[in-house]
Amino acid sequence: MLKKLAELSDFYVSISDPRKESIFSDQVVIRNLYVLNLLGAKTFYPLILVMIDRDDTFNEHDIGVVLFKVISFTVRNFTIGGLVANQYEKSFATIANNLYRGSINTVAEINHAISEQMTSDRQFANDILTASVKTERAAKYILSELAYSNEVEDIDLNDVKVLELNANVEDSDRIGNKFLLTKEENRKAKRSLRAKADTVAHAKFAETRSLAEKVNTIDSDGIDARQAAWAQMAVTVWAR
C-alpha cells in the first residue's frame, strides 16, 4: 500500500495544485483540474487516483470526461445549489471503492453513479434564478460558461477579474450582477467610477462591452433577467 501511495504521489500533487507543472499531458484534464481547484472541490481525489491506478482500463481522455462530470456535480450541488459538501464525501468514497473493487468498470458507470448524486434539472434551473456566488474564483468560471459562452475559448481564467455592475443592489453577489475584465483592464477600471464605465465600454470581451450602460445602474429586475436567460443554458452546460 505504501509503495502504491508513493507511486501516485506525483499525480496527487498535480490533482491538488494543477497550476504547477503537471504530470498529466492531456490539456482537457489539466484545465478541468484547474476549474475544480477554482471551485474548491476535493471530494473527487480518491476516485481519480483509483482511475490512474487502473491505467490498464482508463486513459487520460477517460479521466478528463469524468472530471467534467465532477465539475457539473460541483456546480449544481455546491457552487449554485449551496448544499453542504460534507454529506457527499461518503458518496464519492463509495464510488471510488466500487471502482477499486471492480463493481463498476467503465466511464459510463462512473458518471452514472455521480449523476445520481446531482440535483435535478428543475431544481438546478430554479437555483440559477437566484444564485449568488461569493468567491471570485468560482464566479469567473461560472460567468465564462454562461454570460460569455460565445467567447469562452478566448478567456484565460487566470487572467480575468470579476467585478460588480452595481455595488448598491440588495445582494451584490448575485451572479447576474457580475462581469469579467482582463487584469489589465481591471487596473484601469479601479481609478474611478468614470474610468470603470469607460473601460467596460471598450473592454476586450463583447459581453462586457454590452453591459456599459448597466454599470452602476442595473437593478434587481435587470439582474433577475440576466439570470433567467441562463437557467436552461446552465442545465445543458453542466448536464446531469
PDB file of C-alpha atoms in Angstrom:
ATOM      1  CA  MET A   1       0.000   0.000   0.000  1.00  0.00           C
ATOM      2  CA  LEU A   2       2.805   2.430   0.884  1.00  0.00           C
ATOM      3  CA  LYS A   3       4.508   1.633  -2.420  1.00  0.00           C
ATOM      4  CA  LYS A   4       1.275   2.350  -4.294  1.00  0.00           C
ATOM      5  CA  LEU A   5       0.804   5.647  -2.466  1.00  0.00           C
ATOM      6  CA  ALA A   6       4.358   6.644  -3.331  1.00  0.00           C
ATOM      7  CA  GLU A   7       3.743   5.822  -6.999  1.00  0.00           C
ATOM      8  CA  LEU A   8       0.645   8.042  -7.006  1.00  0.00           C
ATOM      9  CA  SER A   9       2.163  10.949  -5.068  1.00  0.00           C
ATOM     10  CA  ASP A  10       3.111  12.962  -8.171  1.00  0.00           C
ATOM     11  CA  PHE A  11      -0.406  12.538  -9.524  1.00  0.00           C
ATOM     12  CA  TYR A  12      -1.846  13.707  -6.198  1.00  0.00           C
ATOM     13  CA  VAL A  13       0.230  16.895  -6.390  1.00  0.00           C
ATOM     14  CA  SER A  14      -0.990  17.552  -9.937  1.00  0.00           C
ATOM     15  CA  ILE A  15      -4.594  16.994  -8.872  1.00  0.00           C
ATOM     16  CA  SER A  16      -4.405  19.231  -5.820  1.00  0.00           C
ATOM     17  CA  ASP A  17      -2.394  22.063  -7.436  1.00  0.00           C
ATOM     18  CA  PRO A  18      -2.784  21.971 -11.225  1.00  0.00           C
ATOM     19  CA  ARG A  19      -1.095  25.376 -11.599  1.00  0.00           C
ATOM     20  CA  LYS A  20       2.260  23.710 -11.014  1.00  0.00           C
ATOM     21  CA  GLU A  21       3.983  21.656 -13.707  1.00  0.00           C
ATOM     22  CA  SER A  22       1.565  18.802 -14.274  1.00  0.00           C
ATOM     23  CA  ILE A  23       2.349  15.123 -14.627  1.00  0.00           C
ATOM     24  CA  PHE A  24      -0.676  14.923 -16.939  1.00  0.00           C
ATOM     25  CA  SER A  25      -0.262  15.621 -20.663  1.00  0.00           C
ATOM     26  CA  ASP A  26      -3.923  15.920 -21.713  1.00  0.00           C
ATOM     27  CA  GLN A  27      -4.891  19.621 -21.760  1.00  0.00           C
ATOM     28  CA  VAL A  28      -8.551  18.846 -21.005  1.00  0.00           C
ATOM     29  CA  VAL A  29      -7.509  17.034 -17.838  1.00  0.00           C
ATOM     30  CA  ILE A  30      -5.278  19.936 -16.791  1.00  0.00           C
ATOM     31  CA  ARG A  31      -7.993  22.531 -17.437  1.00  0.00           C
ATOM     32  CA  ASN A  32     -10.691  20.528 -15.678  1.00  0.00           C
ATOM     33  CA  LEU A  33      -8.447  20.092 -12.650  1.00  0.00           C
ATOM     34  CA  TYR A  34      -7.799  23.847 -12.641  1.00  0.00           C
ATOM     35  CA  VAL A  35     -11.540  24.548 -12.750  1.00  0.00           C
ATOM     36  CA  LEU A  36     -12.177  22.151  -9.865  1.00  0.00           C
ATOM     37  CA  ASN A  37      -9.427  23.918  -7.940  1.00  0.00           C
ATOM     38  CA  LEU A  38     -11.208  27.235  -8.570  1.00  0.00           C
ATOM     39  CA  LEU A  39     -14.442  25.689  -7.297  1.00  0.00           C
ATOM     40  CA  GLY A  40     -12.719  24.382  -4.161  1.00  0.00           C
ATOM     41  CA  ALA A  41     -13.652  20.751  -4.889  1.00  0.00           C
ATOM     42  CA  LYS A  42     -11.665  17.958  -3.206  1.00  0.00           C
ATOM     43  CA  THR A  43     -14.028  15.045  -2.592  1.00  0.00           C
ATOM     44  CA  PHE A  44     -13.193  13.562  -6.011  1.00  0.00           C
ATOM     45  CA  TYR A  45      -9.458  12.952  -5.306  1.00  0.00           C
ATOM     46  CA  PRO A  46      -9.781   9.239  -4.339  1.00  0.00           C
ATOM     47  CA  LEU A  47     -11.885   8.487  -7.411  1.00  0.00           C
ATOM     48  CA  ILE A  48      -9.347   9.943  -9.836  1.00  0.00           C
ATOM     49  CA  LEU A  49      -6.445   8.257  -8.071  1.00  0.00           C
ATOM     50  CA  VAL A  50      -8.171   4.881  -8.483  1.00  0.00           C
ATOM     51  CA  MET A  51      -8.680   5.630 -12.198  1.00  0.00           C
ATOM     52  CA  ILE A  52      -4.969   6.457 -12.505  1.00  0.00           C
ATOM     53  CA  ASP A  53      -4.039   3.259 -10.700  1.00  0.00           C
ATOM     54  CA  ARG A  54      -6.195   1.300 -13.160  1.00  0.00           C
ATOM     55  CA  ASP A  55      -4.213   2.506 -16.171  1.00  0.00           C
ATOM     56  CA  ASP A  56      -4.940  -0.766 -17.964  1.00  0.00           C
ATOM     57  CA  THR A  57      -8.590   0.341 -18.132  1.00  0.00           C
ATOM     58  CA  PHE A  58      -8.597   4.143 -18.152  1.00  0.00           C
ATOM     59  CA  ASN A  59      -6.537   6.698 -20.072  1.00  0.00           C
ATOM     60  CA  GLU A  60      -6.227  10.458 -19.630  1.00  0.00           C
ATOM     61  CA  HIS A  61      -9.134  11.120 -22.003  1.00  0.00           C
ATOM     62  CA  ASP A  62     -11.355   8.984 -19.745  1.00  0.00           C
ATOM     63  CA  ILE A  63     -10.153  10.922 -16.706  1.00  0.00           C
ATOM     64  CA  GLY A  64     -10.985  14.208 -18.448  1.00  0.00           C
ATOM     65  CA  VAL A  65     -14.539  13.035 -19.134  1.00  0.00           C
ATOM     66  CA  VAL A  66     -15.081  12.030 -15.507  1.00  0.00           C
ATOM     67  CA  LEU A  67     -13.532  15.280 -14.275  1.00  0.00           C
ATOM     68  CA  PHE A  68     -16.081  17.290 -16.238  1.00  0.00           C
ATOM     69  CA  LYS A  69     -18.884  15.265 -14.670  1.00  0.00           C
ATOM     70  CA  VAL A  70     -17.374  16.140 -11.294  1.00  0.00           C
ATOM     71  CA  ILE A  71     -17.378  19.813 -12.329  1.00  0.00           C
ATOM     72  CA  SER A  72     -21.073  19.540 -13.225  1.00  0.00           C
ATOM     73  CA  PHE A  73     -21.793  17.862  -9.890  1.00  0.00           C
ATOM     74  CA  THR A  74     -19.886  20.572  -8.006  1.00  0.00           C
ATOM     75  CA  VAL A  75     -21.561  23.468  -9.822  1.00  0.00           C
ATOM     76  CA  ARG A  76     -25.055  22.055  -9.435  1.00  0.00           C
ATOM     77  CA  ASN A  77     -24.856  20.947  -5.834  1.00  0.00           C
ATOM     78  CA  PHE A  78     -22.441  23.359  -4.184  1.00  0.00           C
ATOM     79  CA  THR A  79     -21.484  26.454  -6.189  1.00  0.00           C
ATOM     80  CA  ILE A  80     -25.055  27.179  -7.275  1.00  0.00           C
ATOM     81  CA  GLY A  81     -27.137  24.816  -5.132  1.00  0.00           C
ATOM     82  CA  GLY A  82     -25.498  25.780  -1.840  1.00  0.00           C
ATOM     83  CA  LEU A  83     -25.615  22.241  -0.418  1.00  0.00           C
ATOM     84  CA  VAL A  84     -23.105  21.131   2.224  1.00  0.00           C
ATOM     85  CA  ALA A  85     -20.166  19.253   0.724  1.00  0.00           C
ATOM     86  CA  ASN A  86     -19.541  17.044   3.766  1.00  0.00           C
ATOM     87  CA  GLN A  87     -22.623  14.930   3.159  1.00  0.00           C
ATOM     88  CA  TYR A  88     -21.269  13.885  -0.251  1.00  0.00           C
ATOM     89  CA  GLU A  89     -17.800  12.807   0.868  1.00  0.00           C
ATOM     90  CA  LYS A  90     -19.128   9.345   1.689  1.00  0.00           C
ATOM     91  CA  SER A  91     -20.840   9.141  -1.712  1.00  0.00           C
ATOM     92  CA  PHE A  92     -17.606   9.786  -3.596  1.00  0.00           C
ATOM     93  CA  ALA A  93     -15.695   7.436  -1.330  1.00  0.00           C
ATOM     94  CA  THR A  94     -18.250   4.737  -2.150  1.00  0.00           C
ATOM     95  CA  ILE A  95     -17.900   5.324  -5.899  1.00  0.00           C
ATOM     96  CA  ALA A  96     -14.099   5.175  -5.600  1.00  0.00           C
ATOM     97  CA  ASN A  97     -14.296   1.986  -3.538  1.00  0.00           C
ATOM     98  CA  ASN A  98     -16.689   0.358  -6.017  1.00  0.00           C
ATOM     99  CA  LEU A  99     -14.286   1.208  -8.822  1.00  0.00           C
ATOM    100  CA  TYR A 100     -11.337  -0.159  -6.867  1.00  0.00           C
ATOM    101  CA  ARG A 101     -13.179  -3.415  -6.152  1.00  0.00           C
ATOM    102  CA  GLY A 102     -14.365  -3.760  -9.751  1.00  0.00           C
ATOM    103  CA  SER A 103     -18.111  -3.487  -9.206  1.00  0.00           C
ATOM    104  CA  ILE A 104     -18.049  -0.579 -11.652  1.00  0.00           C
ATOM    105  CA  ASN A 105     -15.610  -0.617 -14.550  1.00  0.00           C
ATOM    106  CA  THR A 106     -16.436   1.990 -17.192  1.00  0.00           C
ATOM    107  CA  VAL A 107     -16.572   5.759 -17.563  1.00  0.00           C
ATOM    108  CA  ALA A 108     -20.316   5.488 -18.211  1.00  0.00           C
ATOM    109  CA  GLU A 109     -20.832   3.621 -14.924  1.00  0.00           C
ATOM    110  CA  ILE A 110     -18.720   6.138 -13.002  1.00  0.00           C
ATOM    111  CA  ASN A 111     -20.575   9.101 -14.465  1.00  0.00           C
ATOM    112  CA  HIS A 112     -23.952   7.472 -13.830  1.00  0.00           C
ATOM    113  CA  ALA A 113     -23.030   6.998 -10.182  1.00  0.00           C
ATOM    114  CA  ILE A 114     -22.043  10.687  -9.946  1.00  0.00           C
ATOM    115  CA  SER A 115     -25.203  11.801 -11.765  1.00  0.00           C
ATOM    116  CA  GLU A 116     -27.365  10.029  -9.211  1.00  0.00           C
ATOM    117  CA  GLN A 117     -25.978  12.417  -6.561  1.00  0.00           C
ATOM    118  CA  MET A 118     -26.728  15.576  -8.564  1.00  0.00           C
ATOM    119  CA  THR A 119     -29.664  17.952  -8.165  1.00  0.00           C
ATOM    120  CA  SER A 120     -32.461  17.610 -10.711  1.00  0.00           C
ATOM    121  CA  ASP A 121     -32.675  19.780 -13.832  1.00  0.00           C
ATOM    122  CA  ARG A 122     -35.704  21.587 -12.438  1.00  0.00           C
ATOM    123  CA  GLN A 123     -34.011  22.288  -9.122  1.00  0.00           C
ATOM    124  CA  PHE A 124     -30.812  23.462 -10.795  1.00  0.00           C
ATOM    125  CA  ALA A 125     -32.651  25.809 -13.180  1.00  0.00           C
ATOM    126  CA  ASN A 126     -34.539  27.285 -10.215  1.00  0.00           C
ATOM    127  CA  ASP A 127     -31.287  27.675  -8.259  1.00  0.00           C
ATOM    128  CA  ILE A 128     -29.720  29.614 -11.145  1.00  0.00           C
ATOM    129  CA  LEU A 129     -32.539  32.179 -10.999  1.00  0.00           C
ATOM    130  CA  THR A 130     -31.473  33.430  -7.577  1.00  0.00           C
ATOM    131  CA  ALA A 131     -27.857  32.250  -7.342  1.00  0.00           C
ATOM    132  CA  SER A 132     -25.197  34.262  -5.560  1.00  0.00           C
ATOM    133  CA  VAL A 133     -21.514  33.356  -5.927  1.00  0.00           C
ATOM    134  CA  LYS A 134     -19.343  34.991  -3.301  1.00  0.00           C
ATOM    135  CA  THR A 135     -15.860  33.859  -4.323  1.00  0.00           C
ATOM    136  CA  GLU A 136     -14.177  35.391  -7.358  1.00  0.00           C
ATOM    137  CA  ARG A 137     -12.509  32.069  -8.179  1.00  0.00           C
ATOM    138  CA  ALA A 138     -15.845  30.326  -8.671  1.00  0.00           C
ATOM    139  CA  ALA A 139     -17.641  33.325 -10.177  1.00  0.00           C
ATOM    140  CA  LYS A 140     -15.218  33.780 -13.060  1.00  0.00           C
ATOM    141  CA  TYR A 141     -15.698  30.182 -14.169  1.00  0.00           C
ATOM    142  CA  ILE A 142     -19.498  30.318 -13.886  1.00  0.00           C
ATOM    143  CA  LEU A 143     -19.614  33.608 -15.799  1.00  0.00           C
ATOM    144  CA  SER A 144     -17.274  32.368 -18.514  1.00  0.00           C
ATOM    145  CA  GLU A 145     -19.610  29.480 -19.314  1.00  0.00           C
ATOM    146  CA  LEU A 146     -22.911  31.353 -19.058  1.00  0.00           C
ATOM    147  CA  ALA A 147     -22.524  35.056 -19.843  1.00  0.00           C
ATOM    148  CA  TYR A 148     -19.501  34.559 -22.115  1.00  0.00           C
ATOM    149  CA  SER A 149     -20.463  31.321 -23.852  1.00  0.00           C
ATOM    150  CA  ASN A 150     -19.654  32.794 -27.288  1.00  0.00           C
ATOM    151  CA  GLU A 151     -16.216  33.925 -26.117  1.00  0.00           C
ATOM    152  CA  VAL A 152     -15.272  31.204 -23.668  1.00  0.00           C
ATOM    153  CA  GLU A 153     -12.406  29.967 -25.853  1.00  0.00           C
ATOM    154  CA  ASP A 154     -10.806  33.432 -25.652  1.00  0.00           C
ATOM    155  CA  ILE A 155     -10.944  33.640 -21.858  1.00  0.00           C
ATOM    156  CA  ASP A 156      -7.878  32.811 -19.785  1.00  0.00           C
ATOM    157  CA  LEU A 157      -9.359  32.181 -16.344  1.00  0.00           C
ATOM    158  CA  ASN A 158      -6.018  33.046 -14.783  1.00  0.00           C
ATOM    159  CA  ASP A 159      -6.082  36.500 -16.423  1.00  0.00           C
ATOM    160  CA  VAL A 160      -9.569  37.782 -15.615  1.00  0.00           C
ATOM    161  CA  LYS A 161     -11.114  39.595 -12.690  1.00  0.00           C
ATOM    162  CA  VAL A 162     -14.748  39.631 -11.575  1.00  0.00           C
ATOM    163  CA  LEU A 163     -16.414  42.986 -10.969  1.00  0.00           C
ATOM    164  CA  GLU A 164     -19.874  44.022  -9.830  1.00  0.00           C
ATOM    165  CA  LEU A 165     -22.110  46.014 -12.125  1.00  0.00           C
ATOM    166  CA  ASN A 166     -23.776  47.757  -9.190  1.00  0.00           C
ATOM    167  CA  ALA A 167     -22.498  47.597  -5.613  1.00  0.00           C
ATOM    168  CA  ASN A 168     -25.687  49.167  -4.272  1.00  0.00           C
ATOM    169  CA  VAL A 169     -28.206  46.436  -5.102  1.00  0.00           C
ATOM    170  CA  GLU A 170     -29.659  44.324  -2.299  1.00  0.00           C
ATOM    171  CA  ASP A 171     -27.459  41.280  -2.954  1.00  0.00           C
ATOM    172  CA  SER A 172     -24.421  42.397  -4.927  1.00  0.00           C
ATOM    173  CA  ASP A 173     -23.075  38.821  -5.028  1.00  0.00           C
ATOM    174  CA  ARG A 174     -25.855  37.737  -7.410  1.00  0.00           C
ATOM    175  CA  ILE A 175     -24.113  36.174 -10.405  1.00  0.00           C
ATOM    176  CA  GLY A 176     -26.199  38.364 -12.717  1.00  0.00           C
ATOM    177  CA  ASN A 177     -24.610  41.427 -11.126  1.00  0.00           C
ATOM    178  CA  LYS A 178     -21.124  40.385 -12.184  1.00  0.00           C
ATOM    179  CA  PHE A 179     -18.949  40.579 -15.272  1.00  0.00           C
ATOM    180  CA  LEU A 180     -15.386  39.957 -16.416  1.00  0.00           C
ATOM    181  CA  LEU A 181     -12.467  42.205 -17.228  1.00  0.00           C
ATOM    182  CA  THR A 182      -8.900  41.259 -18.010  1.00  0.00           C
ATOM    183  CA  LYS A 183      -6.450  42.018 -15.217  1.00  0.00           C
ATOM    184  CA  GLU A 184      -5.000  44.918 -17.190  1.00  0.00           C
ATOM    185  CA  GLU A 185      -8.478  46.364 -17.789  1.00  0.00           C
ATOM    186  CA  ASN A 186      -9.274  45.945 -14.117  1.00  0.00           C
ATOM    187  CA  ARG A 187      -6.277  48.090 -13.160  1.00  0.00           C
ATOM    188  CA  LYS A 188      -7.635  50.866 -15.364  1.00  0.00           C
ATOM    189  CA  ALA A 189     -11.197  50.470 -14.090  1.00  0.00           C
ATOM    190  CA  LYS A 190     -10.130  50.881 -10.460  1.00  0.00           C
ATOM    191  CA  ARG A 191      -9.053  54.503 -10.980  1.00  0.00           C
ATOM    192  CA  SER A 192     -12.585  55.952 -10.755  1.00  0.00           C
ATOM    193  CA  LEU A 193     -16.258  55.282 -11.475  1.00  0.00           C
ATOM    194  CA  ARG A 194     -15.874  57.098 -14.767  1.00  0.00           C
ATOM    195  CA  ALA A 195     -12.825  55.028 -15.637  1.00  0.00           C
ATOM    196  CA  LYS A 196     -14.779  51.862 -14.824  1.00  0.00           C
ATOM    197  CA  ALA A 197     -17.585  52.774 -17.212  1.00  0.00           C
ATOM    198  CA  ASP A 198     -15.140  53.753 -19.958  1.00  0.00           C
ATOM    199  CA  THR A 199     -13.122  50.558 -19.528  1.00  0.00           C
ATOM    200  CA  VAL A 200     -16.259  48.430 -19.753  1.00  0.00           C
ATOM    201  CA  ALA A 201     -17.342  50.225 -22.922  1.00  0.00           C
ATOM    202  CA  HIS A 202     -14.010  49.419 -24.601  1.00  0.00           C
ATOM    203  CA  ALA A 203     -13.320  46.033 -22.998  1.00  0.00           C
ATOM    204  CA  LYS A 204     -11.816  43.039 -24.764  1.00  0.00           C
ATOM    205  CA  PHE A 205     -14.925  40.886 -24.404  1.00  0.00           C
ATOM    206  CA  ALA A 206     -18.083  41.699 -26.371  1.00  0.00           C
ATOM    207  CA  GLU A 207     -20.329  40.619 -23.499  1.00  0.00           C
ATOM    208  CA  THR A 208     -18.584  43.079 -21.185  1.00  0.00           C
ATOM    209  CA  ARG A 209     -18.906  45.902 -23.739  1.00  0.00           C
ATOM    210  CA  SER A 210     -22.641  45.195 -23.999  1.00  0.00           C
ATOM    211  CA  LEU A 211     -23.000  45.964 -20.293  1.00  0.00           C
ATOM    212  CA  ALA A 212     -21.578  49.503 -20.462  1.00  0.00           C
ATOM    213  CA  GLU A 213     -24.928  51.208 -19.844  1.00  0.00           C
ATOM    214  CA  LYS A 214     -25.673  48.919 -16.896  1.00  0.00           C
ATOM    215  CA  VAL A 215     -22.598  49.908 -14.877  1.00  0.00           C
ATOM    216  CA  ASN A 216     -23.771  51.415 -11.565  1.00  0.00           C
ATOM    217  CA  THR A 217     -27.388  51.425 -12.833  1.00  0.00           C
ATOM    218  CA  ILE A 218     -28.563  47.810 -13.098  1.00  0.00           C
ATOM    219  CA  ASP A 219     -31.311  46.979 -10.585  1.00  0.00           C
ATOM    220  CA  SER A 220     -32.671  43.741  -9.149  1.00  0.00           C
ATOM    221  CA  ASP A 221     -35.050  43.296 -12.094  1.00  0.00           C
ATOM    222  CA  GLY A 222     -32.128  43.571 -14.514  1.00  0.00           C
ATOM    223  CA  ILE A 223     -30.153  41.021 -12.539  1.00  0.00           C
ATOM    224  CA  ASP A 224     -33.157  38.687 -12.480  1.00  0.00           C
ATOM    225  CA  ALA A 225     -33.426  38.976 -16.270  1.00  0.00           C
ATOM    226  CA  ARG A 226     -29.764  38.076 -16.834  1.00  0.00           C
ATOM    227  CA  GLN A 227     -30.032  35.000 -14.621  1.00  0.00           C
ATOM    228  CA  ALA A 228     -33.340  33.902 -16.112  1.00  0.00           C
ATOM    229  CA  ALA A 229     -31.700  33.904 -19.549  1.00  0.00           C
ATOM    230  CA  TRP A 230     -29.050  31.495 -18.281  1.00  0.00           C
ATOM    231  CA  ALA A 231     -31.241  28.955 -16.468  1.00  0.00           C
ATOM    232  CA  GLN A 232     -31.823  26.437 -19.274  1.00  0.00           C
ATOM    233  CA  MET A 233     -28.345  27.002 -20.690  1.00  0.00           C
ATOM    234  CA  ALA A 234     -26.860  26.007 -17.330  1.00  0.00           C
ATOM    235  CA  VAL A 235     -28.826  22.741 -17.358  1.00  0.00           C
ATOM    236  CA  THR A 236     -27.217  21.925 -20.710  1.00  0.00           C
ATOM    237  CA  VAL A 237     -23.668  23.075 -19.883  1.00  0.00           C
ATOM    238  CA  TRP A 238     -23.476  21.140 -16.625  1.00  0.00           C
ATOM    239  CA  ALA A 239     -25.652  18.229 -17.677  1.00  0.00           C
ATOM    240  CA  ARG A 240     -26.792  15.554 -15.282  1.00  0.00           C
TER     241      ARG A 240
END
